[in-house]
Amino acid sequence: MNWITNYVRPRINSIFSRREIPENLWVKCDDCGTMLFHREMSDNLNVCSNCGHHMNITPRERFEGLFDGGIFTEVEVPEPLNDPLHFRDQKKYPDRMRAAQKSTGEKEAMLVATGEIGRTPIVAAAQDFSFMAGSMGMYVGNAIIAAAEKAVELRRPLVLFSAAGGARMQEGILSLMQMPRTTVAVQMLKEANLPYIVILTHPTTGGVTASYAMLGDVQIAEPGALICFAGPRVIEQTIREKLPEGFQRAEYLLEHGMLDRVTDRRKMPKELVQIIRMLMHMPPPVSGDLPAPGPADITPVPPAPSEQK
Ligand SMILES: [Zn+2]
């Protein structure tokens, strides 16, 4: 080691990584390859305006699009033990965590918030696939428990958006323990007679699919989402057979009775409002509960009979 590797190189790297890359302004659709302007993309909730392909969206962006006026209050999540196993693969676990925190700007892989959609109060939790593949560790377990407790306290439904590569291997068995913990949290909601709605987003896999992501009263998925316990490649290698087209995708699972609905992200808030109001025995949404209608939606009021003379 010398001063070039220890001092000069990190300086050079930090100067270059700080620079805005103009390519960031354009995003290529993973499915159809259309180049999309990033502003247009975020206005469209990261759905391709050409083919309707649903790309990843961070919990914060999702909540901004979901809640009325983009306003929500974050729910505090208790901090778990830091690196209890002193785990190390190619990198130390705390180093991986710091890198993920730096690249996403978030503390961990789940965001919990309270707010209103269509003037319907809810508690929402969303998993962040860009944070260490949304993996379920102790923090995610704590977040789901905090969300369920908040929902019971405020007597609101819990809406959960799942996205995960499974359990967080750096926390070993402690991450697997989150499966029963979160199952108990869901049970708390059921005992309090509160709806628990799961929206499965691409991809939801592994231990997450084997626990809280499959326990919803209503199971909704985003179009094209991969939802499975073991992935298609593992299954193909094990059974040595070609799997059917669209296997483990949202539409396939809807056809085979694993899901209740597949809903476009852009139509999700409206649909959630209807479902929640029905389950919470609230009056159906009236026009005052929803954003103001456009001029084309307003039908002129017929004149009163006395005026017709
Ligand atoms: Zn596309």
Tab-separated table of C-alpha atoms and ligand atoms in Angstrom:
chain	number	residue	atom	x	y	z
A	1	MET	CA	0.000	0.000	0.000
A	2	ASN	CA	1.210	3.499	-0.675
A	3	TRP	CA	-0.203	6.978	-0.858
A	4	ILE	CA	-1.401	6.472	-4.462
A	5	THR	CA	-3.768	3.624	-3.589
A	6	ASN	CA	-4.653	4.955	-0.142
A	7	TYR	CA	-5.118	8.595	-0.873
A	8	VAL	CA	-5.047	9.539	-4.558
A	9	ARG	CA	-7.306	6.813	-5.935
A	10	PRO	CA	-10.159	7.314	-3.434
A	11	ARG	CA	-10.023	11.061	-4.134
A	12	ILE	CA	-10.216	10.515	-7.897
A	13	ASN	CA	-13.085	8.036	-7.467
A	14	SER	CA	-15.029	10.407	-5.275
A	15	ILE	CA	-14.631	13.263	-7.761
A	16	PHE	CA	-15.875	11.124	-10.650
A	17	SER	CA	-18.714	9.413	-8.816
A	18	ARG	CA	-20.087	12.786	-7.720
A	19	ARG	CA	-20.534	14.003	-11.276
A	20	GLU	CA	-24.062	13.835	-12.698
A	21	ILE	CA	-24.092	11.404	-15.589
A	22	PRO	CA	-26.239	12.754	-18.431
A	23	GLU	CA	-27.289	9.198	-19.316
A	24	ASN	CA	-29.319	9.258	-16.099
A	25	LEU	CA	-31.768	11.536	-17.820
A	26	TRP	CA	-32.920	8.700	-20.048
A	27	VAL	CA	-34.084	5.294	-18.945
A	28	LYS	CA	-34.335	2.323	-21.252
A	29	CYS	CA	-37.421	0.150	-20.825
A	30	ASP	CA	-36.267	-3.351	-19.800
A	31	ASP	CA	-38.973	-4.918	-21.910
A	32	CYS	CA	-39.455	-3.037	-25.192
A	33	GLY	CA	-36.203	-1.043	-25.207
A	34	THR	CA	-37.879	2.347	-25.714
A	35	MET	CA	-35.844	5.259	-24.380
A	36	LEU	CA	-37.938	7.131	-21.854
A	37	PHE	CA	-37.233	10.545	-20.406
A	38	HIS	CA	-36.800	10.123	-16.665
A	39	ARG	CA	-39.207	12.953	-15.759
A	40	GLU	CA	-41.913	11.360	-17.887
A	41	MET	CA	-41.085	8.006	-16.282
A	42	SER	CA	-41.518	9.270	-12.732
A	43	ASP	CA	-44.769	11.027	-13.673
A	44	ASN	CA	-45.929	7.653	-14.963
A	45	LEU	CA	-44.881	5.836	-11.701
A	46	ASN	CA	-42.039	4.037	-13.533
A	47	VAL	CA	-44.421	2.310	-15.926
A	48	CYS	CA	-43.278	2.294	-19.569
A	49	SER	CA	-45.600	4.589	-21.531
A	50	ASN	CA	-45.008	2.487	-24.665
A	51	CYS	CA	-45.588	-1.109	-23.501
A	52	GLY	CA	-46.895	-0.779	-19.923
A	53	HIS	CA	-43.940	-2.678	-18.435
A	54	HIS	CA	-43.705	-2.072	-14.666
A	55	MET	CA	-40.175	-1.139	-13.595
A	56	ASN	CA	-38.928	-0.965	-10.028
A	57	ILE	CA	-40.046	1.950	-7.926
A	58	THR	CA	-38.649	2.967	-4.539
A	59	PRO	CA	-41.000	2.996	-1.531
A	60	ARG	CA	-40.682	6.770	-1.242
A	61	GLU	CA	-41.651	7.353	-4.889
A	62	ARG	CA	-44.456	4.863	-4.525
A	63	PHE	CA	-45.874	6.582	-1.449
A	64	GLU	CA	-45.641	9.955	-3.160
A	65	GLY	CA	-47.792	8.570	-5.973
A	66	LEU	CA	-50.135	6.653	-3.684
A	67	PHE	CA	-51.108	8.992	-0.865
A	68	ASP	CA	-53.390	12.012	-1.356
A	69	GLY	CA	-51.243	14.949	-2.400
A	70	GLY	CA	-48.140	12.779	-1.924
A	71	ILE	CA	-48.338	13.470	1.833
A	72	PHE	CA	-47.502	10.755	4.359
A	73	THR	CA	-45.998	10.435	7.843
A	74	GLU	CA	-43.229	7.930	8.383
A	75	VAL	CA	-43.656	5.426	11.202
A	76	GLU	CA	-40.559	4.866	13.302
A	77	VAL	CA	-39.138	1.354	13.236
A	78	PRO	CA	-37.115	0.031	16.205
A	79	GLU	CA	-33.445	-0.505	15.313
A	80	PRO	CA	-32.338	-4.127	15.494
A	81	LEU	CA	-28.911	-5.406	16.569
A	82	ASN	CA	-26.183	-4.467	14.153
A	83	ASP	CA	-24.423	-7.423	12.445
A	84	PRO	CA	-25.093	-9.988	15.215
A	85	LEU	CA	-23.220	-12.795	13.443
A	86	HIS	CA	-20.187	-10.690	12.413
A	87	PHE	CA	-20.895	-11.999	8.937
A	88	ARG	CA	-18.404	-11.662	6.167
A	89	ASP	CA	-18.392	-12.963	2.570
A	90	GLN	CA	-16.410	-10.979	-0.015
A	91	LYS	CA	-17.330	-7.923	2.026
A	92	LYS	CA	-18.217	-7.352	5.653
A	93	TYR	CA	-21.954	-7.066	6.301
A	94	PRO	CA	-21.696	-3.533	7.805
A	95	ASP	CA	-19.793	-2.427	4.670
A	96	ARG	CA	-22.542	-3.824	2.447
A	97	MET	CA	-25.134	-2.033	4.554
A	98	ARG	CA	-23.303	1.273	4.296
A	99	ALA	CA	-22.991	0.894	0.511
A	100	ALA	CA	-26.732	0.159	0.212
A	101	GLN	CA	-27.602	3.109	2.450
A	102	LYS	CA	-25.420	5.386	0.366
A	103	SER	CA	-26.827	4.268	-2.991
A	104	THR	CA	-30.507	4.352	-1.947
A	105	GLY	CA	-30.479	7.162	0.637
A	106	GLU	CA	-32.624	4.935	2.861
A	107	LYS	CA	-31.854	3.374	6.229
A	108	GLU	CA	-33.110	-0.096	5.406
A	109	ALA	CA	-35.178	-2.194	3.018
A	110	MET	CA	-38.650	-1.182	4.242
A	111	LEU	CA	-40.541	2.066	4.653
A	112	VAL	CA	-43.648	2.343	6.853
A	113	ALA	CA	-46.014	5.301	6.716
A	114	THR	CA	-49.483	6.503	7.622
A	115	GLY	CA	-51.606	8.676	5.390
A	116	GLU	CA	-54.789	8.791	3.351
A	117	ILE	CA	-55.679	7.531	-0.095
A	118	GLY	CA	-58.899	8.935	-1.554
A	119	ARG	CA	-59.496	10.319	1.965
A	120	THR	CA	-59.365	6.785	3.324
A	121	PRO	CA	-56.885	6.491	6.220
A	122	ILE	CA	-54.427	3.601	5.981
A	123	VAL	CA	-51.074	2.341	7.226
A	124	ALA	CA	-48.739	1.298	4.414
A	125	ALA	CA	-45.438	-0.563	4.293
A	126	ALA	CA	-43.282	-0.946	1.188
A	127	GLN	CA	-40.228	-3.067	0.606
A	128	ASP	CA	-37.286	-1.624	-1.311
A	129	PHE	CA	-35.813	-4.011	-3.874
A	130	SER	CA	-32.950	-1.611	-4.569
A	131	PHE	CA	-31.775	-2.010	-0.964
A	132	MET	CA	-29.871	-5.331	-0.824
A	133	ALA	CA	-32.545	-6.955	-3.019
A	134	GLY	CA	-35.231	-6.034	-0.480
A	135	SER	CA	-34.010	-8.897	1.671
A	136	MET	CA	-35.929	-9.643	4.858
A	137	GLY	CA	-33.759	-9.257	7.927
A	138	MET	CA	-34.517	-8.212	11.472
A	139	TYR	CA	-35.241	-4.624	10.437
A	140	VAL	CA	-37.906	-5.682	7.918
A	141	GLY	CA	-39.417	-7.916	10.619
A	142	ASN	CA	-39.484	-4.966	13.034
A	143	ALA	CA	-40.975	-2.734	10.324
A	144	ILE	CA	-43.881	-5.113	9.677
A	145	ILE	CA	-44.559	-5.444	13.393
A	146	ALA	CA	-44.429	-1.637	13.792
A	147	ALA	CA	-46.828	-1.285	10.841
A	148	ALA	CA	-49.264	-3.852	12.256
A	149	GLU	CA	-49.156	-2.272	15.725
A	150	LYS	CA	-49.763	1.176	14.243
A	151	ALA	CA	-52.705	-0.169	12.218
A	152	VAL	CA	-54.248	-1.741	15.348
A	153	GLU	CA	-53.649	1.426	17.383
A	154	LEU	CA	-55.258	3.695	14.771
A	155	ARG	CA	-57.832	1.086	13.662
A	156	ARG	CA	-56.747	1.321	10.035
A	157	PRO	CA	-56.129	-1.326	7.382
A	158	LEU	CA	-52.546	-2.292	6.522
A	159	VAL	CA	-51.484	-2.180	2.882
A	160	LEU	CA	-48.162	-3.882	2.199
A	161	PHE	CA	-46.121	-3.745	-1.003
A	162	SER	CA	-43.735	-6.680	-1.156
A	163	ALA	CA	-40.546	-6.929	-3.247
A	164	ALA	CA	-37.786	-9.229	-2.121
A	165	GLY	CA	-35.117	-11.687	-3.103
A	166	GLY	CA	-35.915	-13.577	0.105
A	167	ALA	CA	-34.378	-13.676	3.567
A	168	ARG	CA	-31.149	-11.793	4.318
A	169	MET	CA	-28.432	-14.425	4.431
A	170	GLN	CA	-26.066	-12.146	6.359
A	171	GLU	CA	-28.372	-12.516	9.362
A	172	GLY	CA	-28.630	-16.304	9.081
A	173	ILE	CA	-31.334	-17.898	11.195
A	174	LEU	CA	-32.250	-14.523	12.675
A	175	SER	CA	-33.649	-13.536	9.282
A	176	LEU	CA	-35.611	-16.804	9.033
A	177	MET	CA	-37.124	-16.054	12.443
A	178	GLN	CA	-38.830	-13.057	10.826
A	179	MET	CA	-41.165	-15.477	9.032
A	180	PRO	CA	-43.027	-16.550	12.226
A	181	ARG	CA	-42.662	-13.045	13.732
A	182	THR	CA	-44.356	-11.362	10.776
A	183	THR	CA	-46.986	-14.115	10.630
A	184	VAL	CA	-47.907	-13.249	14.230
A	185	ALA	CA	-48.050	-9.554	13.279
A	186	VAL	CA	-50.541	-10.385	10.499
A	187	GLN	CA	-52.541	-12.451	13.006
A	188	MET	CA	-52.759	-9.358	15.251
A	189	LEU	CA	-54.529	-7.532	12.428
A	190	LYS	CA	-56.931	-10.413	11.884
A	191	GLU	CA	-57.781	-10.530	15.592
A	192	ALA	CA	-58.459	-6.786	15.521
A	193	ASN	CA	-60.750	-7.336	12.495
A	194	LEU	CA	-58.651	-5.087	10.278
A	195	PRO	CA	-58.007	-5.806	6.601
A	196	TYR	CA	-54.517	-6.719	5.483
A	197	ILE	CA	-53.956	-6.149	1.781
A	198	VAL	CA	-50.826	-7.338	-0.006
A	199	ILE	CA	-49.629	-5.949	-3.316
A	200	LEU	CA	-46.993	-8.250	-4.734
A	201	THR	CA	-44.503	-6.446	-6.936
A	202	HIS	CA	-41.682	-7.744	-9.100
A	203	PRO	CA	-40.004	-9.848	-7.774
A	204	THR	CA	-41.391	-11.344	-4.554
A	205	THR	CA	-39.525	-14.553	-3.769
A	206	GLY	CA	-38.138	-16.861	-1.085
A	207	GLY	CA	-38.981	-16.545	2.604
A	208	VAL	CA	-41.088	-13.440	2.003
A	209	THR	CA	-43.451	-15.474	-0.208
A	210	ALA	CA	-43.472	-18.134	2.514
A	211	SER	CA	-44.721	-15.686	5.145
A	212	TYR	CA	-46.370	-12.243	5.212
A	213	ALA	CA	-46.581	-11.728	1.422
A	214	MET	CA	-49.062	-14.580	1.011
A	215	LEU	CA	-51.258	-13.938	4.048
A	216	GLY	CA	-53.311	-11.005	2.784
A	217	ASP	CA	-57.100	-10.891	2.938
A	218	VAL	CA	-56.816	-9.592	-0.614
A	219	GLN	CA	-53.848	-10.558	-2.787
A	220	ILE	CA	-53.129	-8.140	-5.617
A	221	ALA	CA	-50.117	-8.219	-7.949
A	222	GLU	CA	-48.598	-5.789	-10.393
A	223	PRO	CA	-48.566	-6.964	-14.039
A	224	GLY	CA	-45.688	-9.255	-14.985
A	225	ALA	CA	-44.417	-9.650	-11.398
A	226	LEU	CA	-42.432	-12.803	-10.631
A	227	ILE	CA	-43.896	-14.369	-7.492
A	228	CYS	CA	-42.394	-17.607	-6.242
A	229	PHE	CA	-40.655	-19.466	-3.444
A	230	ALA	CA	-37.946	-21.142	-5.545
A	231	GLY	CA	-37.190	-19.449	-8.855
A	232	PRO	CA	-37.966	-20.978	-12.264
A	233	ARG	CA	-34.306	-21.750	-13.012
A	234	VAL	CA	-33.918	-23.793	-9.820
A	235	ILE	CA	-37.128	-25.713	-10.548
A	236	GLU	CA	-36.111	-26.410	-14.159
A	237	GLN	CA	-32.760	-27.768	-13.021
A	238	THR	CA	-34.374	-29.926	-10.352
A	239	ILE	CA	-37.197	-31.502	-12.348
A	240	ARG	CA	-35.326	-31.339	-15.686
A	241	GLU	CA	-38.363	-30.161	-17.559
A	242	LYS	CA	-39.197	-27.031	-19.488
A	243	LEU	CA	-41.628	-24.861	-17.531
A	244	PRO	CA	-44.767	-23.440	-19.179
A	245	GLU	CA	-44.783	-19.948	-20.650
A	246	GLY	CA	-45.270	-17.215	-18.044
A	247	PHE	CA	-44.775	-19.666	-15.158
A	248	GLN	CA	-44.809	-17.943	-11.714
A	249	ARG	CA	-45.765	-14.616	-13.272
A	250	ALA	CA	-48.681	-12.582	-11.878
A	251	GLU	CA	-51.069	-13.358	-14.769
A	252	TYR	CA	-50.337	-17.104	-14.603
A	253	LEU	CA	-50.886	-17.133	-10.838
A	254	LEU	CA	-54.164	-15.222	-11.208
A	255	GLU	CA	-55.371	-17.819	-13.716
A	256	HIS	CA	-54.411	-20.615	-11.295
A	257	GLY	CA	-56.141	-19.124	-8.256
A	258	MET	CA	-53.109	-17.888	-6.308
A	259	LEU	CA	-54.091	-14.215	-6.618
A	260	ASP	CA	-57.276	-12.177	-6.469
A	261	ARG	CA	-56.313	-9.476	-8.919
A	262	VAL	CA	-53.593	-8.155	-11.208
A	263	THR	CA	-53.760	-4.365	-11.262
A	264	ASP	CA	-51.838	-1.702	-13.157
A	265	ARG	CA	-49.798	0.476	-10.770
A	266	ARG	CA	-51.446	3.622	-12.141
A	267	LYS	CA	-54.931	2.319	-11.252
A	268	MET	CA	-53.889	0.942	-7.850
A	269	PRO	CA	-54.913	3.870	-5.562
A	270	LYS	CA	-58.472	3.957	-6.903
A	271	GLU	CA	-58.856	0.205	-6.609
A	272	LEU	CA	-57.413	0.132	-3.095
A	273	VAL	CA	-59.855	2.838	-1.980
A	274	GLN	CA	-62.801	0.787	-3.233
A	275	ILE	CA	-61.598	-2.453	-1.627
A	276	ILE	CA	-60.685	-0.854	1.708
A	277	ARG	CA	-63.938	1.060	2.003
A	278	MET	CA	-65.874	-2.106	1.295
A	279	LEU	CA	-63.933	-4.129	3.891
A	280	MET	CA	-64.025	-1.356	6.520
A	281	HIS	CA	-67.808	-0.871	6.075
A	282	MET	CA	-67.230	2.753	5.057
A	283	PRO	CA	-69.527	4.545	2.606
A	284	PRO	CA	-68.356	4.143	-1.002
A	285	PRO	CA	-66.051	6.873	-2.282
A	286	VAL	CA	-68.005	9.909	-3.432
A	287	SER	CA	-66.675	12.510	-5.816
A	288	GLY	CA	-65.577	14.695	-2.897
A	289	ASP	CA	-63.242	11.925	-1.720
A	290	LEU	CA	-61.432	11.695	-5.012
A	291	PRO	CA	-59.392	14.246	-6.935
A	292	ALA	CA	-61.512	16.894	-8.693
A	293	PRO	CA	-63.073	15.563	-11.946
A	294	GLY	CA	-62.015	16.958	-15.312
A	295	PRO	CA	-64.494	19.099	-17.336
A	296	ALA	CA	-65.346	16.102	-19.560
A	297	ASP	CA	-66.494	14.057	-16.532
A	298	ILE	CA	-69.129	16.581	-15.425
A	299	THR	CA	-72.634	16.052	-16.812
A	300	PRO	CA	-74.745	19.214	-16.894
A	301	VAL	CA	-77.538	19.271	-14.329
A	302	PRO	CA	-80.982	19.257	-16.039
A	303	PRO	CA	-83.001	22.383	-15.234
A	304	ALA	CA	-85.622	22.094	-12.476
A	305	PRO	CA	-89.228	21.528	-13.783
A	306	SER	CA	-90.322	25.023	-12.698
A	307	GLU	CA	-87.622	26.589	-14.863
A	308	GLN	CA	-88.677	24.645	-17.960
A	309	LYS	CA	-91.872	26.636	-18.507
B	1	ZN	ZN	-41.583	-0.660	-22.636
